[in-house]
Short mmCIF file of N, CA, C and O in Angstrom, two decimals:
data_model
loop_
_atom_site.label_atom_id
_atom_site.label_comp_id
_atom_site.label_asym_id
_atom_site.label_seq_id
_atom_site.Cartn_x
_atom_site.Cartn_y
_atom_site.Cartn_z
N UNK A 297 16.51 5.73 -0.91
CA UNK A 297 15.74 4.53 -1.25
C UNK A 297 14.67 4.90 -2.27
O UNK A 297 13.90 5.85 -2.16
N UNK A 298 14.69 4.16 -3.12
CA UNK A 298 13.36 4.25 -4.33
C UNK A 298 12.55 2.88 -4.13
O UNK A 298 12.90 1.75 -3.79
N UNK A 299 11.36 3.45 -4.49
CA UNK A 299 10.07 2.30 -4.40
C UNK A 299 9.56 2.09 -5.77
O UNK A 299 8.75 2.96 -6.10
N UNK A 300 9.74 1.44 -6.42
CA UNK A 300 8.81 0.97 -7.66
C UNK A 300 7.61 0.39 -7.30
O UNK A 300 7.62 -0.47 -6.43
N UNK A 301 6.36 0.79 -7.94
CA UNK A 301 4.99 -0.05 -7.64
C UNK A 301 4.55 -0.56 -8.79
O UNK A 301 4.52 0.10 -9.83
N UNK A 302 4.18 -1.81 -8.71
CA UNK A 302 3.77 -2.76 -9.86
C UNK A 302 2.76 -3.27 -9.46
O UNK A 302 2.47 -3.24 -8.26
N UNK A 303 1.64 -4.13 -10.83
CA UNK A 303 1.14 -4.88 -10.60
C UNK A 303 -0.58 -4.54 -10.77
O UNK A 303 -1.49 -5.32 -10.49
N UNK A 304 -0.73 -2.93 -11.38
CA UNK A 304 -1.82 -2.74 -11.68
C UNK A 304 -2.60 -2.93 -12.97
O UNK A 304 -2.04 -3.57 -13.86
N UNK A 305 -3.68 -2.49 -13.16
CA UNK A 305 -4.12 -2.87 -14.57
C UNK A 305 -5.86 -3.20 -14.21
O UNK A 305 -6.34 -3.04 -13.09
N UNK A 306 -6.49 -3.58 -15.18
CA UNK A 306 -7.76 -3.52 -15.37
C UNK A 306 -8.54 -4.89 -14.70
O UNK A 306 -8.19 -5.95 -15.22
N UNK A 307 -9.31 -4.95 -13.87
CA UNK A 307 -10.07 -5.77 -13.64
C UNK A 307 -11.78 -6.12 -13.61
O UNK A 307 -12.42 -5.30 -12.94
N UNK A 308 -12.04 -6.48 -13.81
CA UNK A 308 -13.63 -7.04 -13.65
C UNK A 308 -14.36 -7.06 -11.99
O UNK A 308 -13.90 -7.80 -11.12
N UNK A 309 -15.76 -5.94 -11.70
CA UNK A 309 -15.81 -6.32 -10.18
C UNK A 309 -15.75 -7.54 -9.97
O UNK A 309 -16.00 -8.32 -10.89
N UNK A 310 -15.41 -7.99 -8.69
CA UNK A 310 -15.20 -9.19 -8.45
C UNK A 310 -13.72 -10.41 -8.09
O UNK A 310 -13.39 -11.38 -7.40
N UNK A 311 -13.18 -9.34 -9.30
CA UNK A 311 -11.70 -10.03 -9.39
C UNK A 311 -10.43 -9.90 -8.37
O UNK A 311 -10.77 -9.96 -7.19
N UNK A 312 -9.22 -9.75 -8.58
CA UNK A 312 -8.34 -10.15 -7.73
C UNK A 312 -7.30 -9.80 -8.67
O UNK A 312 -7.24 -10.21 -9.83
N UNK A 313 -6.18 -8.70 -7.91
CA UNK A 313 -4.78 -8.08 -8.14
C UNK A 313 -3.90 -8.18 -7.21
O UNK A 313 -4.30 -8.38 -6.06
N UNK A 314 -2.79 -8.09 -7.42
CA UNK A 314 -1.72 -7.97 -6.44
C UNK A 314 -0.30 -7.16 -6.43
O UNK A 314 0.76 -7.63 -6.86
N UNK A 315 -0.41 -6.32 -6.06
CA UNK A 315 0.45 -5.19 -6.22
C UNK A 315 1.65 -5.45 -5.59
O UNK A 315 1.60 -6.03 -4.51
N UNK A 316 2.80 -5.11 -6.10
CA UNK A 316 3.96 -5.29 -5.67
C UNK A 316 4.49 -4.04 -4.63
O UNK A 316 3.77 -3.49 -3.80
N UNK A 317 5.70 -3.78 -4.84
CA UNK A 317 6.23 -2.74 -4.08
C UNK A 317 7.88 -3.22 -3.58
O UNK A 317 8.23 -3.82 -2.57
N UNK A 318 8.63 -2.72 -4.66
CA UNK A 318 10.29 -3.16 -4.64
C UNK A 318 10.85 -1.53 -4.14
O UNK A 318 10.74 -0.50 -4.80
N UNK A 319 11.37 -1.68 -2.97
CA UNK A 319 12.56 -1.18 -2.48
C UNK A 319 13.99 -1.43 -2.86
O UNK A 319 14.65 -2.47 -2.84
N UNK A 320 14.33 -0.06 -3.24
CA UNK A 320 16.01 -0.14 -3.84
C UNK A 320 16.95 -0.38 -2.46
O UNK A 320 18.14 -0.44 -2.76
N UNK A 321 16.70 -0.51 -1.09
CA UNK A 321 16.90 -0.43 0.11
C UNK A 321 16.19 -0.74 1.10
O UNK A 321 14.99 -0.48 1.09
N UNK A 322 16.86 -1.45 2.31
CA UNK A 322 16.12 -1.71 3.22
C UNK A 322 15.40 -0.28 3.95
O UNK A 322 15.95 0.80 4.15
N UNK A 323 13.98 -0.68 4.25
CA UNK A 323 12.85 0.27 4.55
C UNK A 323 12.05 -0.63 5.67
O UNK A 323 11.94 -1.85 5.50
N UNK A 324 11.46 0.05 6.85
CA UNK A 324 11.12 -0.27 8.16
C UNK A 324 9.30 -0.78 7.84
O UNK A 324 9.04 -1.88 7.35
N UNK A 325 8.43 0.03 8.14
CA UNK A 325 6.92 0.39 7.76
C UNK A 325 6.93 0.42 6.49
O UNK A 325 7.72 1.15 5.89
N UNK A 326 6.20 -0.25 5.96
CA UNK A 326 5.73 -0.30 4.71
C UNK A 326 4.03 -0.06 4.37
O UNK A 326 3.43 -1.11 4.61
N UNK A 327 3.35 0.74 4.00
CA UNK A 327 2.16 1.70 3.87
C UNK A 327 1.61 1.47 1.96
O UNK A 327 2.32 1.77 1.00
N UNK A 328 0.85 1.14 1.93
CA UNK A 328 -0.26 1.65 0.33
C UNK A 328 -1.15 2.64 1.27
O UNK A 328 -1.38 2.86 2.47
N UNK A 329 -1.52 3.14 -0.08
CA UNK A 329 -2.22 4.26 -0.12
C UNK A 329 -2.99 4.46 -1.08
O UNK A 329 -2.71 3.68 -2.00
N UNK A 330 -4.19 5.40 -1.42
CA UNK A 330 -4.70 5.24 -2.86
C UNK A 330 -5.34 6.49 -3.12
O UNK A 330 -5.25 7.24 -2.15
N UNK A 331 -5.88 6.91 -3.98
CA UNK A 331 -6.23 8.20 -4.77
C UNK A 331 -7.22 7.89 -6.08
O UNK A 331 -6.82 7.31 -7.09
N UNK A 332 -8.37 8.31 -5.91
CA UNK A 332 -9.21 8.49 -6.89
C UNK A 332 -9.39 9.47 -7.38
O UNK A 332 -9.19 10.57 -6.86
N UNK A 333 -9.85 9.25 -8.65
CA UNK A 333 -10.08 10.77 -9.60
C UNK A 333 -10.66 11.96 -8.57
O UNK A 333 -11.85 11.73 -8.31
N UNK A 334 -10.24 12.97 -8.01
CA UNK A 334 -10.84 13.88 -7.66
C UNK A 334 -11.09 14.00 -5.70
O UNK A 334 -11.64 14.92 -5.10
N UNK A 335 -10.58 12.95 -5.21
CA UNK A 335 -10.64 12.80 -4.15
C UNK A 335 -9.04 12.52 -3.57
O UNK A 335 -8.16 11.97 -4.23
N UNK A 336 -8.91 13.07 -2.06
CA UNK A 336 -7.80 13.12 -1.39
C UNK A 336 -7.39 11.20 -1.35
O UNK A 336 -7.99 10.14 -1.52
N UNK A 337 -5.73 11.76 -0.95
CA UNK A 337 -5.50 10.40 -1.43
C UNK A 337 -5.58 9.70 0.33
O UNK A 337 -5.30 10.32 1.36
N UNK A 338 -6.05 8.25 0.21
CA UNK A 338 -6.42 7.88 1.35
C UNK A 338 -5.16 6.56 1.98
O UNK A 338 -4.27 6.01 1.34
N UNK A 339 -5.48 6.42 3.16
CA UNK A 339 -4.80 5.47 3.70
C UNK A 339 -5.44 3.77 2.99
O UNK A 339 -6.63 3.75 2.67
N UNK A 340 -4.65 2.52 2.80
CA UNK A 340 -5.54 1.82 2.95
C UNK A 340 -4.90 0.10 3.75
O UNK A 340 -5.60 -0.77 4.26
N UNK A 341 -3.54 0.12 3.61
CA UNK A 341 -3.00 -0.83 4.51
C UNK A 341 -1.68 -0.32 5.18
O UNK A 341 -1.48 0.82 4.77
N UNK A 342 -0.70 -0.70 6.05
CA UNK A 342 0.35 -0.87 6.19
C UNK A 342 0.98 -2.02 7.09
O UNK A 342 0.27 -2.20 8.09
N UNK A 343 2.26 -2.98 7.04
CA UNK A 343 2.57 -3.94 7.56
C UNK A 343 3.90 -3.04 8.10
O UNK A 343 4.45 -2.18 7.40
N UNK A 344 4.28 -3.38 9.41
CA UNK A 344 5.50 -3.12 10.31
C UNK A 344 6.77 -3.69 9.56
O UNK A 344 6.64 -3.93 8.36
N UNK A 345 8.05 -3.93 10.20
CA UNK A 345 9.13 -4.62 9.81
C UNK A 345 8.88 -6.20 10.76
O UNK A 345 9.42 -7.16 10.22
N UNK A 346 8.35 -6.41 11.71
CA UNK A 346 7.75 -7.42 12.30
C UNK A 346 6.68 -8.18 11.46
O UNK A 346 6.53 -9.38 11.67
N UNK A 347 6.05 -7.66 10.68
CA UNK A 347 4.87 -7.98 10.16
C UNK A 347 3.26 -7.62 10.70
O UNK A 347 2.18 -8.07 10.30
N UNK A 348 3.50 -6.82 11.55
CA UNK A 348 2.05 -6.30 12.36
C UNK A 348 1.49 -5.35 11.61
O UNK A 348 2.21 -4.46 11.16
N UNK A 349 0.26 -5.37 11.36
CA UNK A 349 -0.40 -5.09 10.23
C UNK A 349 -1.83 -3.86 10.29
O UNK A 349 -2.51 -3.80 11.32
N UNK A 350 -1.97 -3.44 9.75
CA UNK A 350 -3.06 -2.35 9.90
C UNK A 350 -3.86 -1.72 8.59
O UNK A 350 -3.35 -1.20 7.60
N UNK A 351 -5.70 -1.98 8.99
CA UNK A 351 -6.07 -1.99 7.76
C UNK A 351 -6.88 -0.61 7.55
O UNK A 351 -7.09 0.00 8.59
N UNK A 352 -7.42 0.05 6.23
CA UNK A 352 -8.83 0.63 6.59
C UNK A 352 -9.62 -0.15 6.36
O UNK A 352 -9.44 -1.29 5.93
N UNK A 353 -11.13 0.69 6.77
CA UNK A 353 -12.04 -0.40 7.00
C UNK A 353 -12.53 -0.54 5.71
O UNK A 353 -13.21 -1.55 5.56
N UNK A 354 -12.42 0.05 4.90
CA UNK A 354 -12.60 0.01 3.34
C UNK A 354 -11.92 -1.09 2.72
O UNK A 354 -12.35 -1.57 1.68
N UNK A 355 -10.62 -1.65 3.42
CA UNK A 355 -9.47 -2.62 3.00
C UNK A 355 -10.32 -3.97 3.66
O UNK A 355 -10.51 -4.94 2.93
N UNK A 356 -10.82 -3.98 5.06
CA UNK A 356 -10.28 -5.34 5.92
C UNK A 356 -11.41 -6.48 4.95
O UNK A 356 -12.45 -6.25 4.33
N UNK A 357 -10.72 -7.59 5.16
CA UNK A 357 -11.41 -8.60 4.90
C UNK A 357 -11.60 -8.97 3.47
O UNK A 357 -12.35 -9.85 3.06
N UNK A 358 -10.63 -7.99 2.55
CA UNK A 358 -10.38 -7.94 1.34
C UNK A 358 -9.59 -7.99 0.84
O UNK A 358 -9.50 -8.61 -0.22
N UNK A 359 -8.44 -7.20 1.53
CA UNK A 359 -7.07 -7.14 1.23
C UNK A 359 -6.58 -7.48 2.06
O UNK A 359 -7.12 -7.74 3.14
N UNK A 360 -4.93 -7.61 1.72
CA UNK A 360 -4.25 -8.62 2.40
C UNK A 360 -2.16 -8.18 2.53
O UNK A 360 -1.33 -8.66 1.75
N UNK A 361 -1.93 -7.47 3.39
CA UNK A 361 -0.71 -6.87 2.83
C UNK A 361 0.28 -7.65 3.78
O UNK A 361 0.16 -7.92 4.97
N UNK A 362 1.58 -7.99 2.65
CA UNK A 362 2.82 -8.96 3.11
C UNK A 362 4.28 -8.13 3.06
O UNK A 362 4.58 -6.96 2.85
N UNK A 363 4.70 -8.83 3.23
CA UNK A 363 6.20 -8.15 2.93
C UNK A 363 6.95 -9.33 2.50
O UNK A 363 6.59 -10.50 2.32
N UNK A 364 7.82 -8.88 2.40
CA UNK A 364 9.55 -10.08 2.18
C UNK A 364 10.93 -9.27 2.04
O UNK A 364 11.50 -8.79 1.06
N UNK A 365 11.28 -9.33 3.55
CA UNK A 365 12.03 -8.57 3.93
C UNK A 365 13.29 -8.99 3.16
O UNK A 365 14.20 -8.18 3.02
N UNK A 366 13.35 -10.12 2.71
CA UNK A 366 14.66 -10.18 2.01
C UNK A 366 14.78 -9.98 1.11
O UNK A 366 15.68 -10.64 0.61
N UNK A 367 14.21 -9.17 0.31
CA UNK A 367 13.86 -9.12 -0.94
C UNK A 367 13.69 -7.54 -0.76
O UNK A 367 13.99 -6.80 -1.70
N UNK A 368 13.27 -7.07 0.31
CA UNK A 368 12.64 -5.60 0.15
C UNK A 368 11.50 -5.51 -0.25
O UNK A 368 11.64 -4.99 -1.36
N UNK A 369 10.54 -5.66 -0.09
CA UNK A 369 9.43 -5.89 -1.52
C UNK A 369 8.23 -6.10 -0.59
O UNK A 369 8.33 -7.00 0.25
N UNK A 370 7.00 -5.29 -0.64
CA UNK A 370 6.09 -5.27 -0.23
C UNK A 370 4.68 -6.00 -1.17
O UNK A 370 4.93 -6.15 -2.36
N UNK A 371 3.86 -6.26 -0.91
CA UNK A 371 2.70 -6.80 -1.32
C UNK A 371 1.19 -6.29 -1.23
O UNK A 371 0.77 -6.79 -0.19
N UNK A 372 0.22 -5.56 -1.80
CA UNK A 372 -0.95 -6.01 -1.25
C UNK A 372 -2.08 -6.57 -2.25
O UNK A 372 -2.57 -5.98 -3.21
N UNK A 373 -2.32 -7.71 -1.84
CA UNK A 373 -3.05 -8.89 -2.30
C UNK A 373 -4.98 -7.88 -2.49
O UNK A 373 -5.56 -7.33 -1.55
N UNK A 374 -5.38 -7.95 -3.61
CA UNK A 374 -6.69 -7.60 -3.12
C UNK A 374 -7.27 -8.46 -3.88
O UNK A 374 -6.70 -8.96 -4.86
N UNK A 375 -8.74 -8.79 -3.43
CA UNK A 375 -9.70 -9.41 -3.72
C UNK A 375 -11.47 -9.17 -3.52
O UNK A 375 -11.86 -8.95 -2.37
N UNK A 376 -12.26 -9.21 -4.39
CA UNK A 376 -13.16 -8.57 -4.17
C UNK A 376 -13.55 -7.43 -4.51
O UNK A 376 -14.40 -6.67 -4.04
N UNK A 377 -12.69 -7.35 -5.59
CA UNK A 377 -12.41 -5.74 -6.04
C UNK A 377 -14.07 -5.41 -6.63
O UNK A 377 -14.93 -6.12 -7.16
N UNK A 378 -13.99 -3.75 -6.19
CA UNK A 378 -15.53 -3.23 -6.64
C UNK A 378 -15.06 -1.59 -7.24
O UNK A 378 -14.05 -1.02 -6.81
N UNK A 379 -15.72 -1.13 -8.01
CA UNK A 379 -15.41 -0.27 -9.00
C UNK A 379 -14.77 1.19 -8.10
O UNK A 379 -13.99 2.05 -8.51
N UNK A 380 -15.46 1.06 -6.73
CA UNK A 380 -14.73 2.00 -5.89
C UNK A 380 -13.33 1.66 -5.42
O UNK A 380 -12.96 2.05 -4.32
N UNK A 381 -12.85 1.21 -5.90
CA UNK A 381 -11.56 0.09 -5.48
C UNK A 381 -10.33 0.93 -6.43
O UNK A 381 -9.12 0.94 -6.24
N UNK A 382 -11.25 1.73 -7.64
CA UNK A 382 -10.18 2.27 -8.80
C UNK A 382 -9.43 3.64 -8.26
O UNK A 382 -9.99 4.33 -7.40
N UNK A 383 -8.57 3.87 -8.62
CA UNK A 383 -7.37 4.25 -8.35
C UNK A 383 -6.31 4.38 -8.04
O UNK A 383 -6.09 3.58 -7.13
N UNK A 384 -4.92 5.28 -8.39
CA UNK A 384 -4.07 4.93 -8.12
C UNK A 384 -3.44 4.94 -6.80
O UNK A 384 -3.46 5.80 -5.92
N UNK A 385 -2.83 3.71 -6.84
CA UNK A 385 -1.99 2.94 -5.71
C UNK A 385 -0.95 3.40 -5.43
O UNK A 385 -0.35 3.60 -6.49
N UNK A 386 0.07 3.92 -3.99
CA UNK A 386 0.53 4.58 -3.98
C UNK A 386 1.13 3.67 -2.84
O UNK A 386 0.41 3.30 -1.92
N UNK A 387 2.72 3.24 -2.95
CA UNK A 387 3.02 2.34 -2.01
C UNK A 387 4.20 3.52 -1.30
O UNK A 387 4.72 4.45 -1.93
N UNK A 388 4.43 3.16 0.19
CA UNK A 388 5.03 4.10 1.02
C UNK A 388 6.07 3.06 2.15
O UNK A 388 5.83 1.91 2.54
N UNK A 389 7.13 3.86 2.44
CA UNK A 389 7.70 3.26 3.42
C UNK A 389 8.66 3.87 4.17
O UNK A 389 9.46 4.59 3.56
N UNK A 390 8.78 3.75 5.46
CA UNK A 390 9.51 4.45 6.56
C UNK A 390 11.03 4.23 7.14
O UNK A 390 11.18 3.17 7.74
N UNK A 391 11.91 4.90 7.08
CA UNK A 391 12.87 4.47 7.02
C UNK A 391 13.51 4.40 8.97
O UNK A 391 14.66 4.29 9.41
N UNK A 392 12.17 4.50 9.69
CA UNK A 392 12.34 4.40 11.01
C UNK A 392 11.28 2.99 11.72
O UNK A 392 10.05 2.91 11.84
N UNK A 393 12.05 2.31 11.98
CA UNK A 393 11.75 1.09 12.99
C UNK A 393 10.43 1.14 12.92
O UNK A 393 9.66 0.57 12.14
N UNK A 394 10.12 2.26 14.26
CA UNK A 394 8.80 2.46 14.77
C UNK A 394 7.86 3.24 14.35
O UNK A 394 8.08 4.45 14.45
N UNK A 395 6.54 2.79 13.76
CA UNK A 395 5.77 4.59 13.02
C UNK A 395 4.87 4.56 14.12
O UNK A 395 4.43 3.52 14.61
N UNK A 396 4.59 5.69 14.49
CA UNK A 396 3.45 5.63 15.78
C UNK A 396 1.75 5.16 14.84
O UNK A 396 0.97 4.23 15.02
N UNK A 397 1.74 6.52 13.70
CA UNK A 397 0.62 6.52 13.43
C UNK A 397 0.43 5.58 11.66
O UNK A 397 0.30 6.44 10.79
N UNK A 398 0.42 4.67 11.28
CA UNK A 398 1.06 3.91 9.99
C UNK A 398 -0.65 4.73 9.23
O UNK A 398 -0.80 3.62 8.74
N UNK A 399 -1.29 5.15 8.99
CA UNK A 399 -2.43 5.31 8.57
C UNK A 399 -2.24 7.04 7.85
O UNK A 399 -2.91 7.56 6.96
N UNK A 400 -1.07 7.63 8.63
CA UNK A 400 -0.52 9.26 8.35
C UNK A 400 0.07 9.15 6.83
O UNK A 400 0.11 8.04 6.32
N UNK A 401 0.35 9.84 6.39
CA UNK A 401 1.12 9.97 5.22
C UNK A 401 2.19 10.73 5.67
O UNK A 401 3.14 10.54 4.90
N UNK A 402 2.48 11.52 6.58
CA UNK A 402 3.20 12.22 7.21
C UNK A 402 4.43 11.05 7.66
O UNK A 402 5.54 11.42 8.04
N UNK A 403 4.15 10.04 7.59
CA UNK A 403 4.82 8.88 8.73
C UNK A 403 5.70 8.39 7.89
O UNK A 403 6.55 7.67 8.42
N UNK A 404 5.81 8.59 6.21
CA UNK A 404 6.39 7.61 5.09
C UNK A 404 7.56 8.24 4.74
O UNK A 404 7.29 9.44 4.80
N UNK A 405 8.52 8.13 4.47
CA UNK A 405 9.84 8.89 3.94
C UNK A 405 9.75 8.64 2.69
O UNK A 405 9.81 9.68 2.04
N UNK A 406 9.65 7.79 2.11
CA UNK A 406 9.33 7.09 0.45
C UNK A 406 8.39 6.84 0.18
O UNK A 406 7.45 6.45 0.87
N UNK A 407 8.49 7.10 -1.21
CA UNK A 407 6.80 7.45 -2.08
C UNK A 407 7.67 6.41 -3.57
O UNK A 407 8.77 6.43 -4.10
N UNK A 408 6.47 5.65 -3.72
CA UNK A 408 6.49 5.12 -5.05
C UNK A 408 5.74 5.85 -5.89
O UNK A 408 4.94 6.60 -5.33
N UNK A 409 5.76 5.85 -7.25
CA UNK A 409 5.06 6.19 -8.61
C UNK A 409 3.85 6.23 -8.43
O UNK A 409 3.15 7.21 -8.65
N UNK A 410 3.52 5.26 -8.04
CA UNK A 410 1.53 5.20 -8.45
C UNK A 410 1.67 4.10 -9.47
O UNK A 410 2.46 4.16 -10.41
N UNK A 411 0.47 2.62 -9.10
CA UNK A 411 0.20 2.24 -10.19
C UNK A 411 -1.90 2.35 -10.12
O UNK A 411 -2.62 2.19 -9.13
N UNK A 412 -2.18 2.56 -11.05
CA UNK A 412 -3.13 2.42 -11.56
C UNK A 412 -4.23 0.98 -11.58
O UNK A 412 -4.30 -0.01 -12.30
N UNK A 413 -4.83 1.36 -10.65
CA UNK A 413 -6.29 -0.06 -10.41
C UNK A 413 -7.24 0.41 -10.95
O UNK A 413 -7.78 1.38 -10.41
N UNK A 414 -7.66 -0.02 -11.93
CA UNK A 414 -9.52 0.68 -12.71
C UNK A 414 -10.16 -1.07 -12.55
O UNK A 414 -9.77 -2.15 -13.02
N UNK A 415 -11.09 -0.74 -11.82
CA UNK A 415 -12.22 -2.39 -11.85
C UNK A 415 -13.46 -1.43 -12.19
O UNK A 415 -13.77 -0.28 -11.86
N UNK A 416 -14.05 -2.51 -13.04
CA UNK A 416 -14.94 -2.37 -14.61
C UNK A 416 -16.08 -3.08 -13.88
O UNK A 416 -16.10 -4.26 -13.52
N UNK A 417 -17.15 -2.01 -13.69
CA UNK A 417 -18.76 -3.36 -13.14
C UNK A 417 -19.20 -3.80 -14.12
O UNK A 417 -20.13 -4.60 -14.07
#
């Protein structure tokens, strides 16, 4: 299975992106992730194959992650974006039902590209 990640690019604090995430194959857990210049790359949403959902606390109340299972294709909606928000996006997904820990990187079988979020104060 391959993951393409789309949907990044430059924003203004304040603004609002929405990142894609196309699976060449059906995939269980679906996980973003992110990475700033110089810092380990971090957890920041993942949605189940049910749709049960899990945020960091850096994410909640900002972002917003979907799926569409028929499609394969993951989502995360952000809003509120603030200049700590920049870096690249790193969408993930599990090719097992159940992930115990969705927040691991250890937990993802597939790794997308990286797309690139820079928000401009």
């Amino acid at each position: 299975v391959q993951l393409q990640a789309s949907g990044g690019g430059l924003v203004q604090a304040g603004g609002s992106l929405r990142l894609a995430c196309a699976a060449s194959g059906r995939t269980y857990a679906m996980g973003w992730f992110r990475q700033a210049p110089g810092k380990e790359r971090e957890f920041v949403a993942a949605i189940s194959w049910s749709g049960g959902t899990t945020y960091a606390d850096s994410a909640k109340g900002r972002f917003t992650i979907s799926r569409d299972n028929a499609k394969n294709t993951g989502y995360l909606q952000m809003t509120s974006l603030k200049p700590e928000d920049t870096a690249v996006y790193y969408c993930a997904a599990s090719r097992r039902l159940r992930v115990q820990s969705p927040e691991i990187m250890r937990e993802y079988d597939y790794w997308g590209q990286g797309t690139l979020v820079t928000v401009s104060s």
